[in-house]
mmCIF file of C-alpha atoms in Angstrom:
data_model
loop_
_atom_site.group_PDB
_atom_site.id
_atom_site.type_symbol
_atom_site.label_atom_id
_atom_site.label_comp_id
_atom_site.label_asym_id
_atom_site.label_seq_id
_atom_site.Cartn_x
_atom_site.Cartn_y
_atom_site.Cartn_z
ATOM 1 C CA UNK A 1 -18.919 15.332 0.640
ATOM 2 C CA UNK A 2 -21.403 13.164 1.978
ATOM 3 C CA UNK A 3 -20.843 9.189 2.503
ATOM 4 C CA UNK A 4 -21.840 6.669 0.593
ATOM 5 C CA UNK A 5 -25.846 6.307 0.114
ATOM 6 C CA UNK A 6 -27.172 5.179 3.632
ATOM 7 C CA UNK A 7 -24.003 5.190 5.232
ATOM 8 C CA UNK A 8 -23.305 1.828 3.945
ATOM 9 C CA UNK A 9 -20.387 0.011 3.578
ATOM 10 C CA UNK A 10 -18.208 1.505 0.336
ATOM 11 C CA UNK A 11 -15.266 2.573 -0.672
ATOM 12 C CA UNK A 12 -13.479 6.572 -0.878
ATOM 13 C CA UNK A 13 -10.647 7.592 -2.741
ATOM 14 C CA UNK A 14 -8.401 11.145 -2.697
ATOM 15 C CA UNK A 15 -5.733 12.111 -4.040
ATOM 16 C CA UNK A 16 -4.319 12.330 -8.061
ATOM 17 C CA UNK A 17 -7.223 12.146 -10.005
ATOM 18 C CA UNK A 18 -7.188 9.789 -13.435
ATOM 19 C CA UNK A 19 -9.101 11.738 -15.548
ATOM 20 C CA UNK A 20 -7.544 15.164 -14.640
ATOM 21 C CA UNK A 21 -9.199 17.734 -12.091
ATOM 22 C CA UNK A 22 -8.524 19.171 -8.799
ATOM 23 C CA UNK A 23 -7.047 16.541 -6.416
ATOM 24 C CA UNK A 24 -8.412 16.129 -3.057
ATOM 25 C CA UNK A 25 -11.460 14.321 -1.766
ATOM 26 C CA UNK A 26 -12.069 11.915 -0.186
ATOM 27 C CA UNK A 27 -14.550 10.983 -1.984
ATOM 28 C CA UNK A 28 -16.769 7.910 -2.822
ATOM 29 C CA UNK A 29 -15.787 4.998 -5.483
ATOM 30 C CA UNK A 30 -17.856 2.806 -7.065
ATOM 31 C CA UNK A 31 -17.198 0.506 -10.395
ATOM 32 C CA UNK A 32 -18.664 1.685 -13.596
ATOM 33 C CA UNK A 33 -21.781 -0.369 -14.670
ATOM 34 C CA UNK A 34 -21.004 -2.971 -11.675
ATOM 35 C CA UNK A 35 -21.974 -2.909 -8.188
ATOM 36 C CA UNK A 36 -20.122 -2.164 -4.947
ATOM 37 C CA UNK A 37 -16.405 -2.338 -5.211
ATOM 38 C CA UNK A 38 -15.027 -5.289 -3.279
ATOM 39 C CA UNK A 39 -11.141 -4.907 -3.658
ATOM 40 C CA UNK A 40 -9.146 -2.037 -5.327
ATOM 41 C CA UNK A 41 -5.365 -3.244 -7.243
ATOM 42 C CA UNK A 42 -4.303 0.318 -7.810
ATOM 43 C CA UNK A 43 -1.429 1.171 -10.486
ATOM 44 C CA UNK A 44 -0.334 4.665 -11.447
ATOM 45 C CA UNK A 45 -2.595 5.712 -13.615
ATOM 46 C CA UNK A 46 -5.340 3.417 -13.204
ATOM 47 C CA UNK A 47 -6.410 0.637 -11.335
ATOM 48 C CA UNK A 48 -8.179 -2.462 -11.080
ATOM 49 C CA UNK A 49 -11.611 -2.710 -9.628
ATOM 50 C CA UNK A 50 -13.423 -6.404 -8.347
ATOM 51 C CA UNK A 51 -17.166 -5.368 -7.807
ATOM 52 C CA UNK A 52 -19.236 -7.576 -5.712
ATOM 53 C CA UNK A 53 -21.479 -9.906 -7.258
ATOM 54 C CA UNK A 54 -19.320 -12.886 -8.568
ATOM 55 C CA UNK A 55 -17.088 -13.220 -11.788
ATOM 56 C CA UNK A 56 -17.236 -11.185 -14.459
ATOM 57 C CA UNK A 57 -16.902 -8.092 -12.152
ATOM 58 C CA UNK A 58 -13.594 -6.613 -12.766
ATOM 59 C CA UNK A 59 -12.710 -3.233 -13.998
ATOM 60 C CA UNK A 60 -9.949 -1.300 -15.069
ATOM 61 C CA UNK A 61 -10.496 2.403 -14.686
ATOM 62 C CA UNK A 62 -8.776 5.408 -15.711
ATOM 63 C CA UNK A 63 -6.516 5.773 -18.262
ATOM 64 C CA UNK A 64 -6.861 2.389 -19.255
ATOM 65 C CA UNK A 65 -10.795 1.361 -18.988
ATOM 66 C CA UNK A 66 -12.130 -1.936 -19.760
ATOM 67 C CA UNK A 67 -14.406 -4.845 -18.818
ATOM 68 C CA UNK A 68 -12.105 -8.103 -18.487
ATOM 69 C CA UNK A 69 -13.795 -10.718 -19.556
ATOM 70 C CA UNK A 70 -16.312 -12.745 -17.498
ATOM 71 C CA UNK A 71 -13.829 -15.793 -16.588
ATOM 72 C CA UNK A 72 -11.981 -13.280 -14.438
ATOM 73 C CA UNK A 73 -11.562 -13.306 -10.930
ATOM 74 C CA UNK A 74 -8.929 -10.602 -10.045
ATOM 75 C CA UNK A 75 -6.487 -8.710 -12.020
ATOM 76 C CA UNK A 76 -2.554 -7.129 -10.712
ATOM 77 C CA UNK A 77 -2.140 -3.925 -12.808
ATOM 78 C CA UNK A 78 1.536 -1.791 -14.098
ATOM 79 C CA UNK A 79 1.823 0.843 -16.370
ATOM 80 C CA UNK A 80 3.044 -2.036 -18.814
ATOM 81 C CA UNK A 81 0.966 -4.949 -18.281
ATOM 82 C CA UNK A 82 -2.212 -6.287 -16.400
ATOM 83 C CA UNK A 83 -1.528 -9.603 -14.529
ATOM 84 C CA UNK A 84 -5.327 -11.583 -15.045
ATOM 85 C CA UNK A 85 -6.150 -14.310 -12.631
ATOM 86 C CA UNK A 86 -8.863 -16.391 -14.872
ATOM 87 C CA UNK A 87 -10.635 -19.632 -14.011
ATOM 88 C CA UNK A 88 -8.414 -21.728 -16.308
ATOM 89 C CA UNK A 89 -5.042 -19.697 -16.503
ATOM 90 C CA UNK A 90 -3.178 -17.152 -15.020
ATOM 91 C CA UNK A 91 -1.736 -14.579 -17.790
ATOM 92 C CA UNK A 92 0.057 -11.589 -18.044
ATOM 93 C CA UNK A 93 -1.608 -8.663 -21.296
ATOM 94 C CA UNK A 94 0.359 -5.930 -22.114
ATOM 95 C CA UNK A 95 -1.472 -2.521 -21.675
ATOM 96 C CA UNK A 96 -1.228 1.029 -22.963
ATOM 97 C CA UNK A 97 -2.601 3.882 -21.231
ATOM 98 C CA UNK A 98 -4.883 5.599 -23.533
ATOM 99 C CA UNK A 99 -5.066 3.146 -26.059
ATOM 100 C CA UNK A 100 -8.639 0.504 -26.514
ATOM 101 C CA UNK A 101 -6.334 -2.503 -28.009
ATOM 102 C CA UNK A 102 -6.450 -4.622 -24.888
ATOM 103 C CA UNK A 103 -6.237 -8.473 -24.987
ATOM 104 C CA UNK A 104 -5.705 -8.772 -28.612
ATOM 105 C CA UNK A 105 -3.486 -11.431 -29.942
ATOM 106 C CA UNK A 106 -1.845 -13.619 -27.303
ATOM 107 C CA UNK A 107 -1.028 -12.582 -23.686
ATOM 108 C CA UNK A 108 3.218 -11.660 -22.381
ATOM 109 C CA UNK A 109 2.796 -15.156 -20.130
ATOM 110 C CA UNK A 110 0.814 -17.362 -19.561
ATOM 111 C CA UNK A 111 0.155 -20.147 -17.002
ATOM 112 C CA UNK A 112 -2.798 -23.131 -16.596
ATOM 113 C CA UNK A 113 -4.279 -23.822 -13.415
ATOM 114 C CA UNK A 114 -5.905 -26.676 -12.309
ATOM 115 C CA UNK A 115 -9.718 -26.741 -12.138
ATOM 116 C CA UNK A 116 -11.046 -24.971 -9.319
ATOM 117 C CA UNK A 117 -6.993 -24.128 -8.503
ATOM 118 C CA UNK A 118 -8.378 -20.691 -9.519
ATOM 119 C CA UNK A 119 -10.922 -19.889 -6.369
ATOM 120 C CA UNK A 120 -8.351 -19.960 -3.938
ATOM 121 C CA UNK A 121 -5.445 -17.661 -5.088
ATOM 122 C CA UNK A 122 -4.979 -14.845 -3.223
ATOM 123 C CA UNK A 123 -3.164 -12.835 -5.742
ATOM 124 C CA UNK A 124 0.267 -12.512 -5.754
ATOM 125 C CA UNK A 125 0.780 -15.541 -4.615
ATOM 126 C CA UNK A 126 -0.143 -18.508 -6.331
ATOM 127 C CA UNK A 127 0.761 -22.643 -6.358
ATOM 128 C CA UNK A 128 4.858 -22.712 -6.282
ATOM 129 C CA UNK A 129 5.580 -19.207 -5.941
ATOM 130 C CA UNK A 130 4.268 -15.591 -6.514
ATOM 131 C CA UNK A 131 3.150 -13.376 -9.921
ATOM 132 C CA UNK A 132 3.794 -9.801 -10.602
ATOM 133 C CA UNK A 133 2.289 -7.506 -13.243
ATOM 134 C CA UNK A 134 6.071 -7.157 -15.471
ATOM 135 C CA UNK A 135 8.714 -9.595 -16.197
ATOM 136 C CA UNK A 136 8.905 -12.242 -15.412
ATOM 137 C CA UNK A 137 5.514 -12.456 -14.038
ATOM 138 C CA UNK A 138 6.238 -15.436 -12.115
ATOM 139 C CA UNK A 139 8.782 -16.557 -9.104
ATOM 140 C CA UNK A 140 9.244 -19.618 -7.368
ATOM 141 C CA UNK A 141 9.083 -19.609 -3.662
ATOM 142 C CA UNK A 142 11.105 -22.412 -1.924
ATOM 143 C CA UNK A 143 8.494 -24.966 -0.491
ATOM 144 C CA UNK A 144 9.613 -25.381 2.777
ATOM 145 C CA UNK A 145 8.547 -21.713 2.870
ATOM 146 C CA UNK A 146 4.281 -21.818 4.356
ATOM 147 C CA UNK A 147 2.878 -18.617 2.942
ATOM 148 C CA UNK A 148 0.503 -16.637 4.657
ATOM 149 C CA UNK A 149 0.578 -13.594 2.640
ATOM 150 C CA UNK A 150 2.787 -11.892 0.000
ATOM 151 C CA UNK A 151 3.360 -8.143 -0.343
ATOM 152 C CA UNK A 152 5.005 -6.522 -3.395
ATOM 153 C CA UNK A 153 7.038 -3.072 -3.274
ATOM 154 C CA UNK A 154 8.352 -1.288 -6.269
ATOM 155 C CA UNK A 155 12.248 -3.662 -6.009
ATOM 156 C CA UNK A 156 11.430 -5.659 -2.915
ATOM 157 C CA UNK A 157 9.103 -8.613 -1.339
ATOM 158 C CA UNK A 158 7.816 -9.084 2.001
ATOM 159 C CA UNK A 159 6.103 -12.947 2.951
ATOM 160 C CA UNK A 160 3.937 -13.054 5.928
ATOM 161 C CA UNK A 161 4.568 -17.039 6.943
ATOM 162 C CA UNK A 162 1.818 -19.111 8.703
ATOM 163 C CA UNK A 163 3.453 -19.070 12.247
ATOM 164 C CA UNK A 164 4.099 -15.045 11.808
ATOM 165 C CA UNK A 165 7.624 -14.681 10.775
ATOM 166 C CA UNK A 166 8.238 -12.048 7.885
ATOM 167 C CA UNK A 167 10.570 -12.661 5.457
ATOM 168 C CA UNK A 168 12.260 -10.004 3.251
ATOM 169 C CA UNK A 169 14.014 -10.066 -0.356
ATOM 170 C CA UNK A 170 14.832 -7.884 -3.181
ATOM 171 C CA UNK A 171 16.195 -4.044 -2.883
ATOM 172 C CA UNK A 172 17.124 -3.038 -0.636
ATOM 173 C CA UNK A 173 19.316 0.064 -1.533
ATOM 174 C CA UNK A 174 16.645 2.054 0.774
ATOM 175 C CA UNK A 175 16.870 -0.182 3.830
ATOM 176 C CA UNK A 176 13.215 -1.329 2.737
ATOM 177 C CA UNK A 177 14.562 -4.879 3.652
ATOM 178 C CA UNK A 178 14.721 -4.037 7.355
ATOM 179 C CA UNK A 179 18.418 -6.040 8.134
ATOM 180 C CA UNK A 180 19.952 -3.324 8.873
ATOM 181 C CA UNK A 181 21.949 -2.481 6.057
ATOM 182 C CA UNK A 182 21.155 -1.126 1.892
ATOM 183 C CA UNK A 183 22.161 -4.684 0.933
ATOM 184 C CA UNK A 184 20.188 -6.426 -1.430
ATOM 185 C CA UNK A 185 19.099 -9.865 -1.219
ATOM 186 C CA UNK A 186 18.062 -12.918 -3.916
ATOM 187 C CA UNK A 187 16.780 -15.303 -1.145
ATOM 188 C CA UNK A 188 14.254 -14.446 1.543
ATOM 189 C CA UNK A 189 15.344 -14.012 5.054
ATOM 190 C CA UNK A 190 13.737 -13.430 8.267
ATOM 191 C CA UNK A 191 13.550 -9.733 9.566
ATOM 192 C CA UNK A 192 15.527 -10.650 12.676
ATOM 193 C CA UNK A 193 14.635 -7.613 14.403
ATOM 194 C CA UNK A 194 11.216 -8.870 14.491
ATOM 195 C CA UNK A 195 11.781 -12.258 15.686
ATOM 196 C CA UNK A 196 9.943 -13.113 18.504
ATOM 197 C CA UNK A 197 7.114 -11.281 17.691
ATOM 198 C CA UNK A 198 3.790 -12.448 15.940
ATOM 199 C CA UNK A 199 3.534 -10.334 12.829
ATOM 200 C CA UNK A 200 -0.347 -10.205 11.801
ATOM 201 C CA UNK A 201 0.119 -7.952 8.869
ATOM 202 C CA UNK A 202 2.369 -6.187 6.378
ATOM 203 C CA UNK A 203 2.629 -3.677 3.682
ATOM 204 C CA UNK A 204 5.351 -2.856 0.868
ATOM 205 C CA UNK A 205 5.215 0.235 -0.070
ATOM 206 C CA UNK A 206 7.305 1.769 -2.776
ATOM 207 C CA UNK A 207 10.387 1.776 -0.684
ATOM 208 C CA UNK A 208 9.922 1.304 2.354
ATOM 209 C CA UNK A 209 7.813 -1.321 4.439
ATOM 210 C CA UNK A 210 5.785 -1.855 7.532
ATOM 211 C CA UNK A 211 4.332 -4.301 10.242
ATOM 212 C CA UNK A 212 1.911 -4.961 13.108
ATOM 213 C CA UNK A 213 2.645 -7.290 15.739
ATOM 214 C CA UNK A 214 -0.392 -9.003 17.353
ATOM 215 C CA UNK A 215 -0.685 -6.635 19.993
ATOM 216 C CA UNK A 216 -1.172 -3.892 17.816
ATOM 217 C CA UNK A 217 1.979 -2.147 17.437
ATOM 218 C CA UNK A 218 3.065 -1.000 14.135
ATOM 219 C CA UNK A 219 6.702 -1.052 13.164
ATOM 220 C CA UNK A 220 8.118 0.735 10.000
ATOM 221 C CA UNK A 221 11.589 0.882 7.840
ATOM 222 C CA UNK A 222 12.811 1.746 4.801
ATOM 223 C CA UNK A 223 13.004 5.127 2.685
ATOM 224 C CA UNK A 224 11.636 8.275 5.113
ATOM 225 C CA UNK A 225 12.947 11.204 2.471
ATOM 226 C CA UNK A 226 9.655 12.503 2.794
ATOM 227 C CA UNK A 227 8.426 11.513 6.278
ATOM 228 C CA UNK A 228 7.051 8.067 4.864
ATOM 229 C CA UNK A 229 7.856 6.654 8.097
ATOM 230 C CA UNK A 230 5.908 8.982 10.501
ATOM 231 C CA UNK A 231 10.193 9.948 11.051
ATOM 232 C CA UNK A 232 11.321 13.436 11.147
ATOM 233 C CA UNK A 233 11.946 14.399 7.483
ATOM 234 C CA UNK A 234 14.512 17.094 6.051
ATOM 235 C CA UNK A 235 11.973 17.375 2.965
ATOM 236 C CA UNK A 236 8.542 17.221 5.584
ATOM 237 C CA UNK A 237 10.055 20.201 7.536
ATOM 238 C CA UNK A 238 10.774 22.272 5.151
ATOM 239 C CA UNK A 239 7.198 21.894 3.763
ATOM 240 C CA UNK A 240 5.903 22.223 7.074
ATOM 241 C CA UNK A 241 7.298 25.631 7.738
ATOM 242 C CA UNK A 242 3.819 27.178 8.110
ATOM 243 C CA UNK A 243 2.218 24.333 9.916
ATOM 244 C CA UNK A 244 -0.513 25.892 12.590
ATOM 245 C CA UNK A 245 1.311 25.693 15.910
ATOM 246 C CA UNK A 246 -0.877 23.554 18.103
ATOM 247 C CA UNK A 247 -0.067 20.517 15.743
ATOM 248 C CA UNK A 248 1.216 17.234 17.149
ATOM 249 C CA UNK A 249 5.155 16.647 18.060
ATOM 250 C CA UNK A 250 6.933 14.498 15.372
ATOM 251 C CA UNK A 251 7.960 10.880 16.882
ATOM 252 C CA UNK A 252 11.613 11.338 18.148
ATOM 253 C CA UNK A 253 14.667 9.637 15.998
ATOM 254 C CA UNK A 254 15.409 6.242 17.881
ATOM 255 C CA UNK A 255 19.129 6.309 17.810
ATOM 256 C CA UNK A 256 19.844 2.689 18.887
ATOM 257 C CA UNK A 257 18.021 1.716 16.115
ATOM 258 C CA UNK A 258 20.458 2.272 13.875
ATOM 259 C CA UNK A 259 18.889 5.685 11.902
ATOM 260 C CA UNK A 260 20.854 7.478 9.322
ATOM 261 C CA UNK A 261 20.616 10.630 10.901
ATOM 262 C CA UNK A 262 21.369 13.924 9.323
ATOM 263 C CA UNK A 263 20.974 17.200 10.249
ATOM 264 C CA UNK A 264 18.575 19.813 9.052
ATOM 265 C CA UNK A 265 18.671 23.871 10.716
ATOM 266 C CA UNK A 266 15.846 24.208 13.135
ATOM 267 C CA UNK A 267 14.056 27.240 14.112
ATOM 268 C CA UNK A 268 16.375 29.220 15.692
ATOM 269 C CA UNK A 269 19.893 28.005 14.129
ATOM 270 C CA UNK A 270 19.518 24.806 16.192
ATOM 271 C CA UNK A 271 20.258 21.559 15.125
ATOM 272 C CA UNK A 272 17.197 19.172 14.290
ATOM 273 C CA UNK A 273 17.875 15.423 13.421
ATOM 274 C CA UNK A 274 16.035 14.181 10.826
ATOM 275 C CA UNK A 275 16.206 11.038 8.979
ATOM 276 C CA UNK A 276 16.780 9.750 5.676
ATOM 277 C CA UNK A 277 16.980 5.762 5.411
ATOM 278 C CA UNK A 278 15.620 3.671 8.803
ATOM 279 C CA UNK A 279 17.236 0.170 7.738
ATOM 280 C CA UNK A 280 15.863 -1.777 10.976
ATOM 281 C CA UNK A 281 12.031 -2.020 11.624
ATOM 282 C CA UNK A 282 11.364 1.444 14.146
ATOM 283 C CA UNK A 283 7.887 1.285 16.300
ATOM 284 C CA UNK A 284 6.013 4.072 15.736
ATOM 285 C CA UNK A 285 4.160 6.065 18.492
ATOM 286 C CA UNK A 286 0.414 6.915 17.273
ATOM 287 C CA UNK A 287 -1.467 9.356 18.920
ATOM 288 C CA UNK A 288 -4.414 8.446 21.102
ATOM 289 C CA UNK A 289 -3.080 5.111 22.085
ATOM 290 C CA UNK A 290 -4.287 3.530 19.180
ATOM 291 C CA UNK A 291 -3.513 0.101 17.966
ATOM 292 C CA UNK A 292 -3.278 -1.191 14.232
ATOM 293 C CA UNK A 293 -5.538 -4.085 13.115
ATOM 294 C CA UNK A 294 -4.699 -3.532 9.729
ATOM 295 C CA UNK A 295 -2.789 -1.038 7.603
ATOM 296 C CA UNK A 296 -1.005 -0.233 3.942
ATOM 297 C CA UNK A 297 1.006 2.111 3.256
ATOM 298 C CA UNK A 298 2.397 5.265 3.338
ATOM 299 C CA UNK A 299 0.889 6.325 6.715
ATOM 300 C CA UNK A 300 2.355 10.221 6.197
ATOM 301 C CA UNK A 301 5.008 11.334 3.357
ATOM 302 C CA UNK A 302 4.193 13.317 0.575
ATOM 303 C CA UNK A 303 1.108 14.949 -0.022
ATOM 304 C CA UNK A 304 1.392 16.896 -3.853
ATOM 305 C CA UNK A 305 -1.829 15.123 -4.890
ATOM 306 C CA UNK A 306 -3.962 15.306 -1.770
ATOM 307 C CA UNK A 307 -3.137 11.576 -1.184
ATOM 308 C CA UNK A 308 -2.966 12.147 3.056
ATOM 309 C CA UNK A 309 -6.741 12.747 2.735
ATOM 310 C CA UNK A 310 -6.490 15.848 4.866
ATOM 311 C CA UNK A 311 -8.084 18.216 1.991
ATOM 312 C CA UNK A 312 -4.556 19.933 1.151
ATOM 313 C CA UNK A 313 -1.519 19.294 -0.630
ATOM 314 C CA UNK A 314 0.720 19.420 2.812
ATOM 315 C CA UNK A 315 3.703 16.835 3.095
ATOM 316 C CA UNK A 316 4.074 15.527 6.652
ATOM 317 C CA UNK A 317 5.735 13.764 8.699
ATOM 318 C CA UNK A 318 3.566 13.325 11.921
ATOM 319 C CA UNK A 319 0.877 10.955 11.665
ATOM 320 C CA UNK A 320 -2.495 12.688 11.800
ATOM 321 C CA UNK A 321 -6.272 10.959 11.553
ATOM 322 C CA UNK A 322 -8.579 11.786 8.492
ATOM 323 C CA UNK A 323 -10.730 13.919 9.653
ATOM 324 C CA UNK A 324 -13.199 13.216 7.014
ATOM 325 C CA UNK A 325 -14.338 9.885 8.170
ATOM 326 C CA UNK A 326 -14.512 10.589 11.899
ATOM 327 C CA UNK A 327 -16.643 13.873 10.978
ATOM 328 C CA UNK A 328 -19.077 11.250 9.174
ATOM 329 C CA UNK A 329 -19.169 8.148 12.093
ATOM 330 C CA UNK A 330 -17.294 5.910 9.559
ATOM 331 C CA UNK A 331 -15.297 3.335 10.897
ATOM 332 C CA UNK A 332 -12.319 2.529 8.195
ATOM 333 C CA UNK A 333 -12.414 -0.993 7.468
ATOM 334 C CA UNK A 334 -9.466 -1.322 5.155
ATOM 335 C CA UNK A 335 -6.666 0.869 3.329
ATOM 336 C CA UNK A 336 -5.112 0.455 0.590
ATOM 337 C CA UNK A 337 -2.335 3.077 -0.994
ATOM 338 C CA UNK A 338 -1.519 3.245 -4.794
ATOM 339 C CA UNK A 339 1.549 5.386 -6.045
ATOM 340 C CA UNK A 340 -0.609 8.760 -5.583
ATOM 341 C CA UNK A 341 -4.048 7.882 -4.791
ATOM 342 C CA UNK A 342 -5.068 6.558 -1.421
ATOM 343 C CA UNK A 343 -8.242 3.847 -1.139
ATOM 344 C CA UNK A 344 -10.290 3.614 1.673
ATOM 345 C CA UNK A 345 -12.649 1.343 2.817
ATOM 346 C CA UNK A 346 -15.035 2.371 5.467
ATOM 347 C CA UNK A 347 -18.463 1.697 7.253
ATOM 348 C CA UNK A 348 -21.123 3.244 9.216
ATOM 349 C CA UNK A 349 -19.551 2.925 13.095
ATOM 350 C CA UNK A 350 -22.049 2.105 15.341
ATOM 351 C CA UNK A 351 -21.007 4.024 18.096
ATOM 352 C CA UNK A 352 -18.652 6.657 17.281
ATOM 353 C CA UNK A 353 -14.850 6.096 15.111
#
């Protein structure tokens, strides 16, 4: 499929499709009766869409589909509720997939903002702590705490602070927490295997979590039953059996690390490690050198819905590029994953990916 009209900057989704269909793509987004999509907040089965152009230019699409009202400046979606960020309040609606009743009555939660308090939120986080789209839709964060950014993850938190420290709370029965054990925790703490490095960015993902340091490397930790973590994967090898040969070598277990390894039966009868839970932060060797400005996640893992962007339903475990946008000169901008449907933002390069 061809990219967006004049190889402009825009936005490409793949993966499960909302209103039924063949998965697969990628293939271009765009906000019903609004203009270019400026940020996607992706839920199960739909998602929240801020067009360009100023307020009154959020969507939800798919299975619930709605203009929110003109005052609104961003929206957090769940399966239960939408989390609205408005110019006078935050507030918390339930929702019901399928259903039109939306905003009727009075909203789950709601909060008042100071004027103009509004314009500088970065969603989640907000003055005094951080909101979420279910209860209780609002946490305090201790103030001695600077806040750079705030990632949410199906049981657990990640906070980027100002001088690059990430801090980690919540679940952590998956070792999403990245200290080393399946300990959960009420308070934030620092990831001390990351100490001493500048963290630039971070993503939560459902259960597991990732990082890049300033210099570009990319660390990841958490759940890996399906080769979330670019890790070798039990449930990625099997369904990798018929993978063409002159594919790329998995990145090798990093024993030191502190890897639940288990063993899966290789080609052969030999022994092949794979791994199940990585509770400390693991860097992850990309091919072709290449650094990470930016990332969400998964990176690999499953791929039932076409969600890996590689035009099949293949669940891997080696990190692989999208073909699709290097085949087109786009240079991918930003990422952003939803439970089964991948977002990607992505502009004409102007010389080569």
């Amino acid at each position: 499929m061809a990219p967006g009209p004049g190889g402009e900057s825009g936005w490409f989704c793949f993966g499960f499709r909302w209103a039924g269909g063949a998965e697969g793509g990628p293939e271009p987004l765009s906000a019903e009766g609004g203009g270019p999509v400026r940020r996607v907040r992706p839920s199960w089965s739909f998602a929240a869409l801020v067009a360009a152009g100023g307020p009154g230019r959020v969507r939800l699409q798919g299975a619930v589909c709605a203009a929110l009202p003109p005052d609104c400046l961003d929206a957090l979606p769940s399966e239960t509720h939408v989390l609205l960020l408005r110019e006078a309040a935050l507030e918390a609606w339930p929702v019901a997939p399928g259903s039109d009743a939306l905003l009727d009555g009075r909203p789950a939660w709601r909060r008042e903002l100071r004027a103009a308090e509004a314009a500088a939120i970065e969603l989640p986080l907000v003055p005094g702590g951080y909101v979420a789209p279910r209860p209780p839709f609002f946490t305090a964060l201790p103030a001695a705490l600077p806040a750079r950014r705030l990632l949410l993850g199906l049981e657990h938190a990640l906070l980027l602070a100002a001088d690059g420290t990430l801090f980690s709370w919540g679940g952590g029965r998956h070792g999403q927490l990245g200290h080393g054990d399946l300990e959960s925790r009420r308070e934030p703490r620092a990831v001390e295997a990351l100490q001493g490095l500048a963290v630039a960015a971070a993503a939560a993902g459902g259960w597991h979590s990732a990082a890049v340091s300033d210099a570009g490397d990319l660390y990841l930790w958490g759940w890996n039953e399906a080769g979330q973590l670019g890790l070798p994967s039990k449930k990625a090898s099997e369904a990798a059996a018929a993978e063409e040969a002159g594919s790329a070598p998995g990145n090798r277990p990093l024993y030191g690390a502190g890897l639940d390894v288990g063993a899966a039966d290789g080609p052969g009868g030999d022994e092949a490690p794979f791994v199940s839970v990585q509770p400390f932060p693991a860097l992850l060797d990309l091919p072709e050198e290449a650094e990470v400005p930016a990332m969400s996640t998964p990176g690999a893992g499953v791929g039932k819905y076409g969600q890996l962007g590689h035009q099949d339903v293949a669940t891997s475990d080696r990190p692989r590029r999208v073909s699709y946008f290097v085949e087109r000169n786009l240079r991918v901008q930003d990422v952003v994953c939803g439970p089964w449907t991948t977002f990607v933002q992505a502009a004409a390069a102007e010389s080569g990916p």
